[in-house]
Structures are given as C-alpha cells and as structure tokens.
Amino acid sequence: MTQVIELTQVSKVYNGGAAQTALDGISMSVASGEFVAVMGPSGSGKSTLLNMVAGLDRPTSGRVCVGGRDLTGLSEGELAKFRRTHVGIVFQFFHLLNDLTVLDNVLVAAELAGIKRSAARQQATALLARLEIADKADVYPAELSGGQRQRVAIARALVNRPPLLLADEPTGALDSRSGDQIMELIAAINASGQTVVLVTHDAKLAARHAQRVISMSDGRIVDDAVLEPAAGTRSLLTFQREEARR
Amino acid sequence: MSLRYGILGLLAEQPLHGYEVKTRYEALFGGTWDLNIGQVYTTLQRLERDGLVGEVGERGDRGKQRYDLTPAGRDALHDWLQTPEEEPPQLRQDIYLKLLLISRLANGNLDTLLARQRRVYLQRLKDLGELEHQARRQGRDDLVLLVQGAILHTEADLKWIDVCADESRRAAHSIGGTHQ
Ligand SMILES: Nc1ncnc2c1ncn2[C@@H]1O[C@H](COP(=O)(O)OP(=O)(O)O)[C@@H](O)[C@H]1O
Ligand SMILES: [Mg+2]
C-alpha cells in the first residue's frame, strides 16, 4: 500500500513567551484511500498536525512526507505549489472570499494551480453539482447557509483533484443536521478513492465514518485504533442482554 | 426490561395468544431482542394469577389461548406508563475499580487501559451508528429513538474516559514528570 502521509519524529515548538511544544515526536503514516479521524482535547496539537501535512507550517524537527515528497526540504515557493496541487483543505469557518461568487471561489483555486479556465470551469461545475449546490453557482457566500458554505469550501478543496483531503473541524460551526450531511459528503468522496484526514470533536461522526481513529494528547499520539466495519444489529443485542441481566 | 408491562401494553391494543405476544414484542424492538416463548407463557400465567389478564373465549390448548386485559390490568398499565424510571445511574464500576487499582500500583499507567476502553466505545458508536442508519432507512422512527438513547449513553461513556485521561495527565504533570 502506498503511504500518502508519512511523519517521522515530527516535533513543533512555538516560541512565544514560554516555549510551547505543540507536537512532541509524532510518527505515523496514512495509506492511500484511508479515512482517518484525529481526536483529542483542545490544544492537543490536532490542527498543528494537520498544518504540517498541509504544508501550511514547518516542523521544528522531524520529517514530513506527503505523496512521496519530503516537504521539509521545499522552499516557500515550492511549498505553496505543493499546497495548491497535492492537498485540499477544509476549515471550520469555511474561509470563502466574500466578494466572489460561489463558482469564482472554486475557480480561483484552480487558476492558482495553473489549470486552464475551460477545464477548471468544467471541473468546478461538476463538483458543485455533486455537492448539490449547482443552483448557487452565481450567488455570493453571504447568501448561503453554513452547510452550503462548507459545500463550497469542499468544492474548492477538491477542484484540483488533490490526492489528499484534510478537514479541520468541518462540522464545528454547523448545526447537527448540516454537519451530518457534510460528513456524508466527505464519506462519499472517500468511498470514491480520496484519502481523508479529519480532525473532529464529534466521536459519533468520527466513529461512523472513519476506519481509523487517532487520539492525541499533549502533542503526542496516545492511541491509533483501527475500527472494525460496522456490525449492524449484533451490538445492540448484546447491549440489551447486559442490561437485562441486572 | 419489563416483560410484564410490555405484555400488558400489547394486550391493551387487542387480545393476543402467546405466540402473537412474542412476535409483536420482538417487532417493537426491531428484531434486536429474542423473546423465549416459555417466558411469555410463564409471564401470562402470573399476570392471570394476579388478576391483570383473563382468558378470552373457550379454554383450549395453550398455544391457541387468547388473553385480554382486565380492568385491574388496564389500571396497572396506566400507572406504570406514567411512572418515571428511577433506576440508579449506571456506574462503570469495573472500569472505575481498575483505574483506581492501576493508579495505586507502582508506576501505574492508565494510558493503556484508557486507550483500550476508548476503542471499545468508539467501535460501539460505529455499530450503533449503522443500526440507526438501518432503522432510518426502514422508516422505523421508534427504533431510531431506542438506538439514539444508546448512542448518547456511549458518547457519555467516552466523555468520561476523556475526563479520566485528563485527570491522569494532570496528576502526571504535578508529580513533576519528565514532560516539559
Ligand atoms: N501559532 C501559534 N503560536 C503559538 N502557539 C501555538 C500556535 N498554534 C498553536 N499553538 C499552541 O500549540 C498547541 C496545540 O495547538 P493546536 O494544534 O491548535 O491544538 P488543537 O487543534 O488540538 O486544539 C496549543 O497549546 C496551542 O496554544
Ligand atoms: Mg484545532
């Protein structure tokens, strides 16, 4: 299996008033096609970890390889190019450009990656349709609900067909219904072969959709659990039997 | 689970014989609950002894015998339905004991147990999530409710594990551990 992500002894220390160890010697890998959830208390280093993989930040020490490339050696320019072509990133608060239409928000990402306008337009339109917001193409973000904005952000993240989708609390700002829908979409995207790394506080969503859950604490991985495929009715049966015994 | 009142509730809709009680009771729980037919007959006999149900029609072979609620049975059911559950909260006593004992033993490290326990709950959430999904697809809103209850309990169990992990971490720090 090809490893899409490979971290080796990655540490990140932020130098503020007091040095802050955000990541403390993290080693882990993610294979192509996996859906991995990252959980842990706030401040445990989840976003920092994702930022390392996204090439948004550099480790203090250790090695970060994504798609077979060692990001540690890349220049700022190379890193920016890497971000535009190899990863799609979705954040809690969408980060859309408010004075561009939905379609243009998606197209900007494609243009920055150097994709021809006609090809980009085709891909963007197809994505908006797949995310069920085709009718919002010419609307501005301010007119959209949170769930719709997150769909636009996902379309933007995927427009350059990156091998890796990173999502940092994508449902954190949504009501539970929109959150469920966004997670269904991300799961469908994963089912079609996309590797997904998702940071979330929501254990129910993480367990429902991820095949693997990494738990972090204090900048370290405290557990890396591969879950079994969901077992339908069997589990509830045992659940009730236990209760009946009391 | 109260089979006694479950049976009273089903009989309140219409008279039933033992096997009908079994199949309807199981359907209420969407096939997650297998009821022993012998248990149904025993419970019906006790309910009859207590004057809460009575036989309908000719007395025949026990498989064909239908039962109905008596007025006393209807009152008992009504009272039960309006009585809140006061069962004590479910404490995870065994885990608690393990945590205490591990933390008292020399070099007691809770991380392994907590991680394993978290896996169990995450897997349970995954299974229950699938069950909820199936129930929804089958239009079984009643069963969805049952599963959601189980999901919420499991989420609470997970939160408690997080609280334990947090506490364990704090303790390790205050001892002036090697970290930082
Ligand atoms: N830019 C930064 N400068 C200083 N400290 C930071 C910065 N980003 C994160 N941190 C610190 O690093 C730790 C991990 O943060 P983060 O990765 O955002 O955690 P999480 O996403 O799990 O909540 C925290 O203690 C946080 O305060
Ligand atoms: Mg974060």
XYZ file of C-alpha atoms and ligand atoms in Angstrom:
454
model
C 0.000 0.000 0.000
C 1.280 3.459 -0.858
C 1.653 5.807 2.037
C 0.138 9.193 1.254
C 1.371 10.657 4.528
C 4.478 9.672 6.408
C 5.580 11.576 9.514
C 8.805 10.663 11.235
C 9.574 12.039 14.701
C 7.854 15.317 13.968
C 8.042 17.977 16.670
C 6.801 21.528 16.658
C 7.756 24.065 19.293
C 6.213 27.517 19.162
C 8.455 30.159 20.629
C 6.301 32.610 22.481
C 6.921 33.949 25.991
C 7.245 30.362 27.129
C 8.160 27.745 24.551
C 5.098 25.682 23.657
C 5.539 22.106 22.458
C 2.582 21.608 20.118
C 3.833 18.334 18.644
C 6.139 16.028 20.528
C 7.853 13.453 18.309
C 4.932 12.280 16.181
C 5.449 9.315 13.867
C 2.597 7.954 11.814
C 1.514 7.169 8.303
C -1.696 7.187 6.320
C -2.197 4.886 3.331
C -3.899 5.803 0.098
C -7.703 5.633 0.354
C -7.870 5.653 4.137
C -10.343 7.728 6.142
C -8.597 8.694 9.358
C -10.150 10.742 12.146
C -7.950 12.663 14.589
C -9.446 13.347 18.005
C -8.220 14.818 21.253
C -8.813 17.655 23.715
C -8.435 21.198 22.503
C -4.800 22.236 22.489
C -3.590 18.666 21.984
C -1.991 19.510 18.631
C -4.576 18.307 16.101
C -4.562 21.453 13.960
C -0.793 21.745 14.163
C -0.527 18.167 12.905
C -2.874 18.890 10.011
C -0.982 22.090 9.163
C 2.272 20.148 8.937
C 0.721 17.717 6.478
C -0.855 20.566 4.511
C 2.488 22.350 4.212
C 0.995 25.358 5.992
C 3.609 25.170 8.708
C 7.025 23.593 9.132
C 8.172 21.212 11.849
C 10.875 22.243 14.308
C 12.387 18.815 13.776
C 11.486 15.572 12.051
C 10.377 14.690 8.560
C 7.046 15.227 6.817
C 6.457 13.305 3.573
C 3.233 13.710 1.627
C 2.569 11.894 -1.634
C 6.159 10.661 -1.595
C 7.591 14.190 -1.326
C 9.676 15.355 1.588
C 8.146 18.721 2.488
C 10.940 19.551 4.876
C 13.326 20.407 2.041
C 10.941 22.518 -0.023
C 11.343 26.281 -0.455
C 8.415 28.601 0.339
C 7.511 28.767 -3.346
C 7.663 25.020 -3.786
C 5.593 24.566 -0.668
C 2.927 26.926 -1.981
C 2.812 24.999 -5.242
C 2.577 21.741 -3.313
C -0.387 23.069 -1.322
C -2.262 24.089 -4.459
C -1.892 20.727 -6.191
C -1.474 17.987 -3.611
C -3.841 18.766 -0.773
C -7.347 20.108 -0.370
C -8.068 21.760 2.954
C -11.388 22.479 4.618
C -11.655 24.534 7.811
C -14.279 25.057 10.476
C -15.075 28.593 9.341
C -15.072 27.997 5.563
C -12.648 30.869 4.658
C -14.503 31.820 1.487
C -13.877 35.082 -0.374
C -16.994 37.118 0.239
C -16.812 39.347 -2.833
C -16.574 36.431 -5.243
C -19.462 34.233 -6.344
C -19.596 30.582 -5.379
C -18.274 29.488 -8.770
C -15.445 32.042 -8.700
C -14.431 30.949 -5.195
C -13.901 27.478 -6.629
C -12.284 28.718 -9.853
C -9.721 30.873 -8.052
C -8.209 27.751 -6.512
C -7.979 26.100 -9.937
C -6.445 29.151 -11.560
C -3.828 29.478 -8.842
C -2.858 25.897 -9.650
C -2.460 26.831 -13.301
C -5.403 24.879 -14.659
C -6.886 26.174 -17.925
C -10.042 28.203 -17.428
C -12.276 25.966 -19.544
C -11.105 22.761 -17.842
C -11.394 24.419 -14.437
C -14.915 25.611 -15.171
C -15.969 22.135 -16.214
C -14.493 20.546 -13.091
C -15.920 23.238 -10.787
C -19.403 22.926 -12.255
C -19.315 19.148 -11.934
C -18.228 19.431 -8.297
C -20.926 21.957 -7.422
C -23.475 19.586 -8.922
C -22.093 16.647 -6.991
C -22.272 18.686 -3.786
C -25.848 19.686 -4.670
C -25.228 23.419 -4.859
C -25.170 23.805 -8.658
C -28.037 26.300 -8.383
C -25.892 28.530 -6.137
C -23.038 28.989 -8.622
C -23.708 32.701 -9.178
C -24.631 33.533 -5.602
C -22.338 35.231 -3.053
C -21.308 33.399 0.131
C -23.220 35.839 2.361
C -26.467 34.462 0.937
C -25.647 30.865 1.854
C -26.299 28.806 4.977
C -23.345 27.401 6.911
C -23.849 23.965 5.410
C -23.906 25.407 1.888
C -20.762 27.448 2.543
C -18.970 24.336 3.704
C -20.015 22.598 0.488
C -18.433 25.426 -1.485
C -15.274 25.087 0.598
C -15.205 21.352 -0.148
C -15.652 22.008 -3.876
C -12.781 24.487 -3.715
C -10.633 21.956 -1.865
C -11.299 19.264 -4.461
C -11.201 21.264 -7.688
C -7.550 20.455 -8.374
C -8.162 16.741 -7.715
C -5.665 16.554 -4.853
C -4.808 13.051 -3.637
C -5.443 14.140 -0.065
C -8.367 15.928 1.608
C -7.681 17.462 5.029
C -10.582 18.730 7.129
C -10.161 20.600 10.420
C -13.447 20.513 12.379
C -15.523 20.890 9.190
C -18.768 20.429 11.129
C -17.730 22.512 14.142
C -19.713 25.581 13.072
C -22.741 23.726 11.732
C -25.992 22.519 13.251
C -26.116 18.756 13.637
C -28.243 18.127 10.543
C -25.960 20.119 8.211
C -22.994 18.561 9.960
C -24.330 15.065 9.242
C -24.831 15.975 5.589
C -21.316 17.378 5.243
C -19.928 14.198 6.787
C -21.990 12.037 4.420
C -20.468 14.001 1.534
C -16.936 13.596 2.821
C -17.579 9.872 3.335
C -18.863 9.574 -0.244
C -15.775 11.397 -1.500
C -13.625 8.923 0.449
C -15.637 5.998 -0.933
C -14.654 7.111 -4.432
C -10.988 6.700 -3.511
C -9.967 10.007 -1.928
C -7.734 9.817 1.151
C -9.276 11.805 4.009
C -7.835 13.036 7.308
C -10.483 14.609 9.503
C -9.996 16.443 12.786
C -13.160 16.412 14.863
C -14.539 16.658 18.389
C -17.566 14.617 17.429
C -16.947 10.994 18.399
C -20.180 9.843 16.819
C -19.257 11.271 13.425
C -15.665 10.082 13.689
C -16.710 6.532 14.564
C -19.451 6.442 11.972
C -17.290 7.412 9.004
C -13.625 6.794 9.764
C -11.931 3.414 9.569
C -9.252 4.568 11.932
C -9.211 6.961 14.889
C -6.012 8.590 16.128
C -6.262 10.055 19.636
C -3.920 12.863 20.629
C -2.984 14.348 23.960
C -0.276 16.900 24.767
C 1.202 16.798 21.286
C 1.504 13.034 21.252
C -0.446 10.165 19.750
C -1.897 8.199 22.662
C -3.863 5.737 20.563
C -4.178 4.723 16.939
C -7.210 2.470 16.602
C -8.415 0.642 13.515
C -12.169 0.099 13.822
C -13.989 -2.953 12.519
C -16.622 -2.414 9.842
C -19.961 -1.558 11.468
C -21.768 -4.570 12.854
C -25.439 -3.767 12.291
C -27.809 -5.167 14.899
C -25.493 -7.530 16.722
C -24.006 -4.957 19.071
C -27.326 -3.661 20.332
C -28.394 -7.206 21.089
C -25.524 -7.758 23.487
C -26.123 -4.295 24.847
C -29.661 -5.183 25.874
C -28.786 -8.609 27.163
C -26.333 -6.979 29.547
C -28.989 -4.646 30.791
C -31.475 -7.480 31.219
C -29.067 -9.332 33.490
C -29.050 -6.604 36.121
C -36.683 -4.839 30.786
C -40.233 -5.224 31.979
C -41.780 -8.046 30.007
C -44.732 -7.952 32.392
C -45.787 -4.443 31.435
C -44.710 -4.924 27.836
C -47.245 -7.744 27.572
C -49.931 -5.675 29.302
C -49.260 -2.894 26.795
C -49.634 -5.202 23.797
C -52.800 -6.755 25.178
C -54.244 -3.268 25.698
C -54.340 -2.951 21.905
C -56.125 -6.262 21.316
C -56.397 -9.778 22.760
C -53.453 -11.980 21.725
C -52.224 -15.510 22.232
C -48.736 -16.279 23.477
C -47.022 -16.608 20.133
C -48.537 -13.349 18.873
C -47.237 -11.653 22.008
C -43.748 -12.969 21.247
C -43.658 -11.798 17.634
C -45.175 -8.375 18.360
C -42.867 -7.782 21.277
C -39.848 -8.631 19.122
C -41.108 -6.339 16.355
C -41.285 -3.467 18.875
C -37.526 -3.781 19.264
C -36.853 -4.201 15.583
C -35.515 -7.725 15.947
C -32.833 -6.746 18.440
C -34.458 -8.785 21.164
C -35.212 -12.523 21.126
C -38.007 -13.477 23.463
C -38.263 -17.001 24.861
C -41.777 -18.347 24.274
C -41.686 -20.194 27.595
C -41.025 -16.920 29.344
C -44.068 -15.410 27.639
C -46.342 -18.223 28.860
C -44.970 -18.026 32.401
C -45.492 -14.263 32.484
C -49.040 -14.607 31.127
C -49.817 -17.172 33.835
C -48.525 -14.853 36.555
C -50.485 -11.919 35.151
C -53.597 -14.100 35.178
C -52.898 -15.223 38.758
C -52.623 -11.529 39.743
C -55.929 -10.741 38.051
C -54.417 -8.407 35.455
C -55.267 -10.502 32.381
C -58.010 -13.000 31.649
C -58.578 -15.717 29.070
C -60.815 -14.934 26.134
C -63.260 -17.483 24.753
C -63.113 -21.240 25.307
C -60.256 -22.620 27.270
C -58.238 -24.648 24.769
C -54.700 -25.668 24.021
C -52.311 -23.175 25.474
C -50.889 -22.147 22.085
C -54.326 -21.014 20.902
C -55.484 -19.403 24.119
C -56.025 -15.650 23.770
C -55.686 -13.244 26.673
C -57.168 -9.827 27.290
C -56.600 -7.113 29.891
C -58.877 -6.990 32.933
C -59.912 -3.550 34.292
C -57.310 -4.039 37.040
C -54.713 -4.783 34.334
C -55.631 -1.607 32.492
C -55.195 0.436 35.705
C -51.852 -1.206 36.470
C -50.608 -0.469 32.944
C -51.781 3.136 33.118
C -49.966 3.689 36.437
C -46.769 2.100 35.162
C -46.769 4.153 31.959
C -46.981 7.397 33.929
C -44.295 6.478 36.483
C -40.826 7.891 35.775
C -37.902 5.495 35.842
C -35.861 5.860 38.997
C -33.226 3.262 38.378
C -29.835 4.452 39.647
C -27.366 5.872 37.098
C -25.229 3.213 35.517
C -21.794 3.471 37.022
C -18.948 1.870 35.179
C -17.897 0.162 38.370
C -15.428 -2.320 36.961
C -13.559 0.279 34.938
C -13.532 2.581 37.932
C -12.058 -0.125 40.127
C -9.412 -0.934 37.529
C -8.497 2.737 37.211
C -8.148 3.131 40.948
C -6.088 -0.003 41.343
C -3.829 0.787 38.405
C -3.186 4.305 39.657
C -2.273 2.981 43.122
C 0.153 0.386 41.860
C 3.743 1.478 41.458
C 4.258 3.150 38.068
C 0.564 2.700 37.467
C -0.024 3.876 33.936
C -3.641 4.397 32.987
C -2.981 5.229 29.348
C -3.202 1.671 28.065
C -6.489 0.869 29.765
C -7.985 4.229 28.806
C -6.957 3.783 25.172
C -8.405 0.273 25.039
C -11.622 1.380 26.702
C -11.907 4.273 24.253
C -11.600 1.795 21.364
C -14.441 -0.295 22.746
C -16.704 2.744 22.950
C -15.700 4.048 19.519
C -16.464 0.657 17.988
C -19.806 0.616 19.789
C -20.581 4.065 18.394
C -19.749 2.832 14.901
C -22.033 -0.199 15.269
C -24.865 1.816 16.779
C -24.479 4.439 14.054
C -25.014 1.741 11.443
C -28.024 0.440 13.330
C -29.503 3.938 13.469
C -28.873 4.291 9.744
C -30.650 0.991 9.031
C -33.595 1.897 11.257
C -33.934 5.233 9.490
C -33.833 3.569 6.083
C -36.597 1.199 7.148
C -38.686 4.108 8.405
C -38.515 2.720 11.959
C -38.572 6.042 13.833
C -39.401 4.228 17.089
C -36.281 2.090 16.798
C -34.212 5.165 15.863
C -35.178 6.606 19.266
C -34.014 3.477 21.066
C -30.683 3.497 19.250
C -30.179 7.221 19.798
C -30.546 6.611 23.526
C -27.797 4.005 23.359
C -25.615 6.357 21.281
C -25.982 9.194 23.784
C -25.026 6.862 26.634
C -21.971 5.698 24.720
C -20.954 9.297 23.999
C -21.200 9.987 27.722
C -19.031 6.940 28.446
C -16.419 8.286 26.028
C -16.526 11.721 27.640
C -15.923 10.117 30.983
C -12.853 8.341 29.588
C -11.620 11.764 28.405
C -12.151 13.171 31.895
C -10.173 10.271 33.376
C -7.390 10.784 30.822
C -7.299 14.485 31.630
C -7.094 13.802 35.334
C -4.369 11.217 34.840
C -2.387 13.677 32.725
C -2.724 16.400 35.347
C -1.545 14.020 38.039
C 1.481 13.036 35.937
C 2.364 16.706 35.404
C 2.015 17.714 39.032
C 4.320 14.912 40.141
C 6.802 16.871 38.027
C 7.025 14.192 35.388
C 9.585 14.166 32.638
C 7.260 16.025 30.314
C 8.087 19.752 29.777
N 0.780 29.928 16.085
C 0.944 29.504 17.345
N 1.757 30.141 18.206
C 1.919 29.707 19.468
N 1.351 28.611 19.963
C 0.533 27.917 19.162
C 0.286 28.312 17.806
N -0.558 27.421 17.254
C -0.843 26.509 18.213
N -0.183 26.802 19.349
C -0.222 26.015 20.588
O 0.072 24.670 20.270
C -0.766 23.775 20.996
C -1.539 22.921 20.026
O -2.462 23.729 19.315
P -3.438 23.169 18.204
O -2.688 22.345 17.263
O -4.181 24.329 17.641
O -4.414 22.248 19.071
P -5.848 21.637 18.702
O -6.092 21.850 17.246
O -5.739 20.207 19.093
O -6.826 22.348 19.561
C -1.644 24.628 21.873
O -1.088 24.686 23.134
C -1.609 25.991 21.201
O -1.772 27.008 22.147
Mg -7.690 22.915 16.286
